[in-house]
Amino acid sequence: MYYDNIISSLNGIPINQNFYLTNEGVVVFYDLYDIAPYVAGIREFKVPYNIFKYGFKPNLSVKADNIMIKKIKL
């Protein structure tokens, strides 16, 4: 239930891609009409943490609007 040409038009994950973190992994999501018709809803793809061969960078930070989430060393 995706647009016919979507695979050829996607080229990696852009720096401003929508995502959120869960206990199981990173969930990348696309808004309505981005990659599929409205009736398909918001499309989400979960990427398990174990797929990241080298893990995350120790100085990982995520900024969304006025909220900054930073990984800190305890």
PDB file of N, CA, C and O in Angstrom, residues 8-66:
ATOM      1  N   SER A   8      12.370   4.046  -5.691  1.00  0.00           N
ATOM      2  CA  SER A   8      13.335   4.793  -6.504  1.00  0.00           C
ATOM      3  C   SER A   8      13.459   6.245  -6.051  1.00  0.00           C
ATOM      4  O   SER A   8      14.474   6.882  -6.301  1.00  0.00           O
ATOM      5  N   SER A   9      12.459   6.773  -5.360  1.00  0.00           N
ATOM      6  CA  SER A   9      12.534   8.177  -4.937  1.00  0.00           C
ATOM      7  C   SER A   9      13.151   8.348  -3.546  1.00  0.00           C
ATOM      8  O   SER A   9      13.603   9.428  -3.200  1.00  0.00           O
ATOM      9  N   LEU A  10      13.188   7.279  -2.740  1.00  0.00           N
ATOM     10  CA  LEU A  10      13.844   7.368  -1.430  1.00  0.00           C
ATOM     11  C   LEU A  10      15.333   7.145  -1.621  1.00  0.00           C
ATOM     12  O   LEU A  10      15.747   6.232  -2.315  1.00  0.00           O
ATOM     13  N   ASN A  11      16.129   7.957  -0.972  1.00  0.00           N
ATOM     14  CA  ASN A  11      17.575   7.836  -1.090  1.00  0.00           C
ATOM     15  C   ASN A  11      18.194   7.994   0.289  1.00  0.00           C
ATOM     16  O   ASN A  11      18.667   9.050   0.650  1.00  0.00           O
ATOM     17  N   GLY A  12      18.141   6.948   1.093  1.00  0.00           N
ATOM     18  CA  GLY A  12      18.661   7.020   2.450  1.00  0.00           C
ATOM     19  C   GLY A  12      17.665   7.688   3.388  1.00  0.00           C
ATOM     20  O   GLY A  12      16.520   7.932   3.031  1.00  0.00           O
ATOM     21  N   ILE A  13      18.122   7.974   4.588  1.00  0.00           N
ATOM     22  CA  ILE A  13      17.279   8.625   5.587  1.00  0.00           C
ATOM     23  C   ILE A  13      17.803  10.034   5.777  1.00  0.00           C
ATOM     24  O   ILE A  13      18.961  10.216   6.166  1.00  0.00           O
ATOM     25  N   PRO A  14      16.993  11.048   5.481  1.00  0.00           N
ATOM     26  CA  PRO A  14      17.473  12.430   5.615  1.00  0.00           C
ATOM     27  C   PRO A  14      17.744  12.815   7.070  1.00  0.00           C
ATOM     28  O   PRO A  14      17.206  12.206   7.996  1.00  0.00           O
ATOM     29  N   ILE A  15      18.557  13.820   7.266  1.00  0.00           N
ATOM     30  CA  ILE A  15      18.944  14.276   8.600  1.00  0.00           C
ATOM     31  C   ILE A  15      17.739  14.732   9.420  1.00  0.00           C
ATOM     32  O   ILE A  15      17.733  14.616  10.632  1.00  0.00           O
ATOM     33  N   ASN A  16      16.699  15.197   8.767  1.00  0.00           N
ATOM     34  CA  ASN A  16      15.512  15.690   9.481  1.00  0.00           C
ATOM     35  C   ASN A  16      14.364  14.683   9.492  1.00  0.00           C
ATOM     36  O   ASN A  16      13.211  15.046   9.668  1.00  0.00           O
ATOM     37  N   GLN A  17      14.684  13.403   9.336  1.00  0.00           N
ATOM     38  CA  GLN A  17      13.673  12.347   9.322  1.00  0.00           C
ATOM     39  C   GLN A  17      12.986  12.234  10.685  1.00  0.00           C
ATOM     40  O   GLN A  17      13.635  12.302  11.721  1.00  0.00           O
ATOM     41  N   ASN A  18      11.668  12.057  10.675  1.00  0.00           N
ATOM     42  CA  ASN A  18      10.904  11.849  11.910  1.00  0.00           C
ATOM     43  C   ASN A  18      11.234  10.482  12.499  1.00  0.00           C
ATOM     44  O   ASN A  18      11.288   9.489  11.773  1.00  0.00           O
ATOM     45  N   PHE A  19      11.445  10.430  13.805  1.00  0.00           N
ATOM     46  CA  PHE A  19      11.699   9.158  14.483  1.00  0.00           C
ATOM     47  C   PHE A  19      11.418   9.321  15.966  1.00  0.00           C
ATOM     48  O   PHE A  19      11.299  10.430  16.482  1.00  0.00           O
ATOM     49  N   TYR A  20      11.305   8.184  16.648  1.00  0.00           N
ATOM     50  CA  TYR A  20      11.244   8.191  18.105  1.00  0.00           C
ATOM     51  C   TYR A  20      11.896   6.915  18.612  1.00  0.00           C
ATOM     52  O   TYR A  20      12.124   5.969  17.854  1.00  0.00           O
ATOM     53  N   LEU A  21      12.251   6.920  19.891  1.00  0.00           N
ATOM     54  CA  LEU A  21      12.951   5.790  20.491  1.00  0.00           C
ATOM     55  C   LEU A  21      12.005   4.999  21.376  1.00  0.00           C
ATOM     56  O   LEU A  21      11.175   5.582  22.077  1.00  0.00           O
ATOM     57  N   THR A  22      12.114   3.669  21.333  1.00  0.00           N
ATOM     58  CA  THR A  22      11.349   2.798  22.212  1.00  0.00           C
ATOM     59  C   THR A  22      12.345   1.904  22.947  1.00  0.00           C
ATOM     60  O   THR A  22      13.554   1.966  22.692  1.00  0.00           O
ATOM     61  N   ASN A  23      11.855   1.054  23.817  1.00  0.00           N
ATOM     62  CA  ASN A  23      12.741   0.109  24.501  1.00  0.00           C
ATOM     63  C   ASN A  23      13.332  -0.905  23.530  1.00  0.00           C
ATOM     64  O   ASN A  23      14.383  -1.470  23.784  1.00  0.00           O
ATOM     65  N   GLU A  24      12.656  -1.147  22.417  1.00  0.00           N
ATOM     66  CA  GLU A  24      13.092  -2.162  21.457  1.00  0.00           C
ATOM     67  C   GLU A  24      13.955  -1.611  20.334  1.00  0.00           C
ATOM     68  O   GLU A  24      14.688  -2.356  19.696  1.00  0.00           O
ATOM     69  N   GLY A  25      13.825  -0.323  20.008  1.00  0.00           N
ATOM     70  CA  GLY A  25      14.592   0.208  18.895  1.00  0.00           C
ATOM     71  C   GLY A  25      14.169   1.603  18.496  1.00  0.00           C
ATOM     72  O   GLY A  25      13.405   2.270  19.183  1.00  0.00           O
ATOM     73  N   VAL A  26      14.682   2.018  17.358  1.00  0.00           N
ATOM     74  CA  VAL A  26      14.367   3.324  16.781  1.00  0.00           C
ATOM     75  C   VAL A  26      13.212   3.122  15.816  1.00  0.00           C
ATOM     76  O   VAL A  26      13.258   2.228  14.966  1.00  0.00           O
ATOM     77  N   VAL A  27      12.181   3.944  15.927  1.00  0.00           N
ATOM     78  CA  VAL A  27      11.043   3.859  15.019  1.00  0.00           C
ATOM     79  C   VAL A  27      11.086   5.072  14.095  1.00  0.00           C
ATOM     80  O   VAL A  27      10.998   6.215  14.539  1.00  0.00           O
ATOM     81  N   VAL A  28      11.286   4.814  12.806  1.00  0.00           N
ATOM     82  CA  VAL A  28      11.280   5.851  11.785  1.00  0.00           C
ATOM     83  C   VAL A  28       9.867   5.906  11.237  1.00  0.00           C
ATOM     84  O   VAL A  28       9.272   4.866  10.936  1.00  0.00           O
ATOM     85  N   PHE A  29       9.304   7.116  11.132  1.00  0.00           N
ATOM     86  CA  PHE A  29       7.947   7.203  10.607  1.00  0.00           C
ATOM     87  C   PHE A  29       7.816   8.300   9.569  1.00  0.00           C
ATOM     88  O   PHE A  29       8.588   9.247   9.550  1.00  0.00           O
ATOM     89  N   TYR A  30       6.842   8.096   8.694  1.00  0.00           N
ATOM     90  CA  TYR A  30       6.570   9.024   7.603  1.00  0.00           C
ATOM     91  C   TYR A  30       5.154   9.558   7.761  1.00  0.00           C
ATOM     92  O   TYR A  30       4.240   8.804   8.085  1.00  0.00           O
ATOM     93  N   ASP A  31       4.980  10.840   7.514  1.00  0.00           N
ATOM     94  CA  ASP A  31       3.664  11.468   7.624  1.00  0.00           C
ATOM     95  C   ASP A  31       2.740  10.997   6.507  1.00  0.00           C
ATOM     96  O   ASP A  31       3.180  10.383   5.530  1.00  0.00           O
ATOM     97  N   LEU A  32       1.478  11.322   6.666  1.00  0.00           N
ATOM     98  CA  LEU A  32       0.488  10.996   5.636  1.00  0.00           C
ATOM     99  C   LEU A  32       0.935  11.571   4.303  1.00  0.00           C
ATOM    100  O   LEU A  32       1.461  12.688   4.245  1.00  0.00           O
ATOM    101  N   TYR A  33       0.757  10.825   3.250  1.00  0.00           N
ATOM    102  CA  TYR A  33       1.080  11.187   1.871  1.00  0.00           C
ATOM    103  C   TYR A  33       2.578  11.172   1.551  1.00  0.00           C
ATOM    104  O   TYR A  33       2.950  11.332   0.406  1.00  0.00           O
ATOM    105  N   ASP A  34       3.460  10.994   2.521  1.00  0.00           N
ATOM    106  CA  ASP A  34       4.896  10.996   2.227  1.00  0.00           C
ATOM    107  C   ASP A  34       5.298   9.822   1.344  1.00  0.00           C
ATOM    108  O   ASP A  34       6.006  10.003   0.356  1.00  0.00           O
ATOM    109  N   ILE A  35       4.890   8.621   1.730  1.00  0.00           N
ATOM    110  CA  ILE A  35       5.291   7.433   0.958  1.00  0.00           C
ATOM    111  C   ILE A  35       4.111   6.548   0.584  1.00  0.00           C
ATOM    112  O   ILE A  35       4.285   5.562  -0.117  1.00  0.00           O
ATOM    113  N   ALA A  36       2.927   6.919   1.082  1.00  0.00           N
ATOM    114  CA  ALA A  36       1.736   6.105   0.825  1.00  0.00           C
ATOM    115  C   ALA A  36       0.490   6.987   0.872  1.00  0.00           C
ATOM    116  O   ALA A  36       0.523   8.077   1.442  1.00  0.00           O
ATOM    117  N   PRO A  37      -0.608   6.512   0.310  1.00  0.00           N
ATOM    118  CA  PRO A  37      -1.847   7.277   0.355  1.00  0.00           C
ATOM    119  C   PRO A  37      -2.372   7.434   1.789  1.00  0.00           C
ATOM    120  O   PRO A  37      -1.981   6.696   2.694  1.00  0.00           O
ATOM    121  N   TYR A  38      -3.257   8.373   1.971  1.00  0.00           N
ATOM    122  CA  TYR A  38      -3.854   8.678   3.268  1.00  0.00           C
ATOM    123  C   TYR A  38      -4.420   7.432   3.946  1.00  0.00           C
ATOM    124  O   TYR A  38      -4.243   7.234   5.138  1.00  0.00           O
ATOM    125  N   VAL A  39      -5.097   6.574   3.177  1.00  0.00           N
ATOM    126  CA  VAL A  39      -5.752   5.395   3.753  1.00  0.00           C
ATOM    127  C   VAL A  39      -4.756   4.420   4.388  1.00  0.00           C
ATOM    128  O   VAL A  39      -5.129   3.597   5.210  1.00  0.00           O
ATOM    129  N   ALA A  40      -3.474   4.521   4.017  1.00  0.00           N
ATOM    130  CA  ALA A  40      -2.446   3.654   4.593  1.00  0.00           C
ATOM    131  C   ALA A  40      -2.045   4.123   5.994  1.00  0.00           C
ATOM    132  O   ALA A  40      -1.421   3.378   6.741  1.00  0.00           O
ATOM    133  N   GLY A  41      -2.389   5.358   6.334  1.00  0.00           N
ATOM    134  CA  GLY A  41      -2.033   5.893   7.649  1.00  0.00           C
ATOM    135  C   GLY A  41      -0.574   6.297   7.715  1.00  0.00           C
ATOM    136  O   GLY A  41       0.143   6.306   6.724  1.00  0.00           O
ATOM    137  N   ILE A  42      -0.144   6.625   8.912  1.00  0.00           N
ATOM    138  CA  ILE A  42       1.248   6.986   9.139  1.00  0.00           C
ATOM    139  C   ILE A  42       2.065   5.698   9.122  1.00  0.00           C
ATOM    140  O   ILE A  42       1.786   4.768   9.869  1.00  0.00           O
ATOM    141  N   ARG A  43       3.052   5.643   8.264  1.00  0.00           N
ATOM    142  CA  ARG A  43       3.861   4.441   8.094  1.00  0.00           C
ATOM    143  C   ARG A  43       5.047   4.474   9.053  1.00  0.00           C
ATOM    144  O   ARG A  43       5.771   5.462   9.125  1.00  0.00           O
ATOM    145  N   GLU A  44       5.234   3.396   9.804  1.00  0.00           N
ATOM    146  CA  GLU A  44       6.305   3.295  10.788  1.00  0.00           C
ATOM    147  C   GLU A  44       7.159   2.059  10.518  1.00  0.00           C
ATOM    148  O   GLU A  44       6.641   1.025  10.114  1.00  0.00           O
ATOM    149  N   PHE A  45       8.448   2.196  10.773  1.00  0.00           N
ATOM    150  CA  PHE A  45       9.392   1.103  10.598  1.00  0.00           C
ATOM    151  C   PHE A  45      10.295   1.040  11.825  1.00  0.00           C
ATOM    152  O   PHE A  45      11.008   1.988  12.121  1.00  0.00           O
ATOM    153  N   LYS A  46      10.262  -0.083  12.541  1.00  0.00           N
ATOM    154  CA  LYS A  46      11.081  -0.228  13.737  1.00  0.00           C
ATOM    155  C   LYS A  46      12.423  -0.848  13.363  1.00  0.00           C
ATOM    156  O   LYS A  46      12.482  -1.884  12.701  1.00  0.00           O
ATOM    157  N   VAL A  47      13.497  -0.202  13.792  1.00  0.00           N
ATOM    158  CA  VAL A  47      14.847  -0.691  13.568  1.00  0.00           C
ATOM    159  C   VAL A  47      15.395  -1.108  14.931  1.00  0.00           C
ATOM    160  O   VAL A  47      15.660  -0.258  15.779  1.00  0.00           O
ATOM    161  N   PRO A  48      15.551  -2.418  15.177  1.00  0.00           N
ATOM    162  CA  PRO A  48      16.035  -2.876  16.485  1.00  0.00           C
ATOM    163  C   PRO A  48      17.442  -2.340  16.777  1.00  0.00           C
ATOM    164  O   PRO A  48      18.264  -2.197  15.878  1.00  0.00           O
ATOM    165  N   TYR A  49      17.694  -2.045  18.041  1.00  0.00           N
ATOM    166  CA  TYR A  49      19.001  -1.519  18.431  1.00  0.00           C
ATOM    167  C   TYR A  49      20.144  -2.440  18.030  1.00  0.00           C
ATOM    168  O   TYR A  49      21.216  -1.976  17.669  1.00  0.00           O
ATOM    169  N   ASN A  50      19.917  -3.747  18.063  1.00  0.00           N
ATOM    170  CA  ASN A  50      21.015  -4.678  17.761  1.00  0.00           C
ATOM    171  C   ASN A  50      21.461  -4.629  16.298  1.00  0.00           C
ATOM    172  O   ASN A  50      22.471  -5.213  15.944  1.00  0.00           O
ATOM    173  N   ILE A  51      20.725  -3.938  15.459  1.00  0.00           N
ATOM    174  CA  ILE A  51      21.128  -3.812  14.055  1.00  0.00           C
ATOM    175  C   ILE A  51      22.244  -2.775  13.890  1.00  0.00           C
ATOM    176  O   ILE A  51      22.948  -2.767  12.901  1.00  0.00           O
ATOM    177  N   PHE A  52      22.398  -1.909  14.887  1.00  0.00           N
ATOM    178  CA  PHE A  52      23.456  -0.905  14.846  1.00  0.00           C
ATOM    179  C   PHE A  52      24.761  -1.559  15.291  1.00  0.00           C
ATOM    180  O   PHE A  52      25.003  -1.739  16.476  1.00  0.00           O
ATOM    181  N   LYS A  53      25.567  -1.930  14.333  1.00  0.00           N
ATOM    182  CA  LYS A  53      26.791  -2.699  14.576  1.00  0.00           C
ATOM    183  C   LYS A  53      27.699  -2.055  15.626  1.00  0.00           C
ATOM    184  O   LYS A  53      28.272  -2.739  16.460  1.00  0.00           O
ATOM    185  N   TYR A  54      27.825  -0.752  15.575  1.00  0.00           N
ATOM    186  CA  TYR A  54      28.728  -0.055  16.486  1.00  0.00           C
ATOM    187  C   TYR A  54      27.978   0.715  17.570  1.00  0.00           C
ATOM    188  O   TYR A  54      28.569   1.530  18.260  1.00  0.00           O
ATOM    189  N   GLY A  55      26.678   0.459  17.720  1.00  0.00           N
ATOM    190  CA  GLY A  55      25.887   1.164  18.728  1.00  0.00           C
ATOM    191  C   GLY A  55      25.700   2.615  18.345  1.00  0.00           C
ATOM    192  O   GLY A  55      25.806   2.993  17.182  1.00  0.00           O
ATOM    193  N   PHE A  56      25.431   3.447  19.331  1.00  0.00           N
ATOM    194  CA  PHE A  56      25.276   4.877  19.106  1.00  0.00           C
ATOM    195  C   PHE A  56      26.539   5.596  19.552  1.00  0.00           C
ATOM    196  O   PHE A  56      27.264   5.117  20.418  1.00  0.00           O
ATOM    197  N   LYS A  57      26.780   6.736  18.986  1.00  0.00           N
ATOM    198  CA  LYS A  57      27.914   7.549  19.414  1.00  0.00           C
ATOM    199  C   LYS A  57      27.726   7.946  20.870  1.00  0.00           C
ATOM    200  O   LYS A  57      26.614   8.248  21.291  1.00  0.00           O
ATOM    201  N   PRO A  58      28.791   7.982  21.656  1.00  0.00           N
ATOM    202  CA  PRO A  58      28.668   8.345  23.080  1.00  0.00           C
ATOM    203  C   PRO A  58      28.125   9.749  23.289  1.00  0.00           C
ATOM    204  O   PRO A  58      27.529  10.039  24.303  1.00  0.00           O
ATOM    205  N   ASN A  59      28.295  10.634  22.334  1.00  0.00           N
ATOM    206  CA  ASN A  59      27.820  11.999  22.489  1.00  0.00           C
ATOM    207  C   ASN A  59      26.500  12.224  21.746  1.00  0.00           C
ATOM    208  O   ASN A  59      26.221  13.335  21.305  1.00  0.00           O
ATOM    209  N   LEU A  60      25.704  11.178  21.625  1.00  0.00           N
ATOM    210  CA  LEU A  60      24.436  11.259  20.918  1.00  0.00           C
ATOM    211  C   LEU A  60      23.531  12.310  21.545  1.00  0.00           C
ATOM    212  O   LEU A  60      23.368  12.360  22.750  1.00  0.00           O
ATOM    213  N   SER A  61      22.968  13.159  20.724  1.00  0.00           N
ATOM    214  CA  SER A  61      21.956  14.095  21.194  1.00  0.00           C
ATOM    215  C   SER A  61      20.878  14.199  20.128  1.00  0.00           C
ATOM    216  O   SER A  61      21.138  14.033  18.944  1.00  0.00           O
ATOM    217  N   VAL A  62      19.679  14.449  20.578  1.00  0.00           N
ATOM    218  CA  VAL A  62      18.531  14.544  19.688  1.00  0.00           C
ATOM    219  C   VAL A  62      17.833  15.857  19.983  1.00  0.00           C
ATOM    220  O   VAL A  62      17.560  16.165  21.131  1.00  0.00           O
ATOM    221  N   LYS A  63      17.584  16.640  18.948  1.00  0.00           N
ATOM    222  CA  LYS A  63      16.907  17.917  19.149  1.00  0.00           C
ATOM    223  C   LYS A  63      15.608  17.906  18.354  1.00  0.00           C
ATOM    224  O   LYS A  63      15.592  17.580  17.191  1.00  0.00           O
ATOM    225  N   ALA A  64      14.526  18.266  19.021  1.00  0.00           N
ATOM    226  CA  ALA A  64      13.231  18.359  18.369  1.00  0.00           C
ATOM    227  C   ALA A  64      12.552  19.630  18.849  1.00  0.00           C
ATOM    228  O   ALA A  64      12.279  19.768  20.039  1.00  0.00           O
ATOM    229  N   ASP A  65      12.324  20.555  17.949  1.00  0.00           N
ATOM    230  CA  ASP A  65      11.740  21.856  18.289  1.00  0.00           C
ATOM    231  C   ASP A  65      12.520  22.482  19.450  1.00  0.00           C
ATOM    232  O   ASP A  65      13.695  22.712  19.329  1.00  0.00           O
ATOM    233  N   ASN A  66      11.867  22.690  20.565  1.00  0.00           N
ATOM    234  CA  ASN A  66      12.535  23.333  21.698  1.00  0.00           C
ATOM    235  C   ASN A  66      12.958  22.336  22.770  1.00  0.00           C
ATOM    236  O   ASN A  66      13.285  22.724  23.879  1.00  0.00           O
TER     237      ASN A  66
END
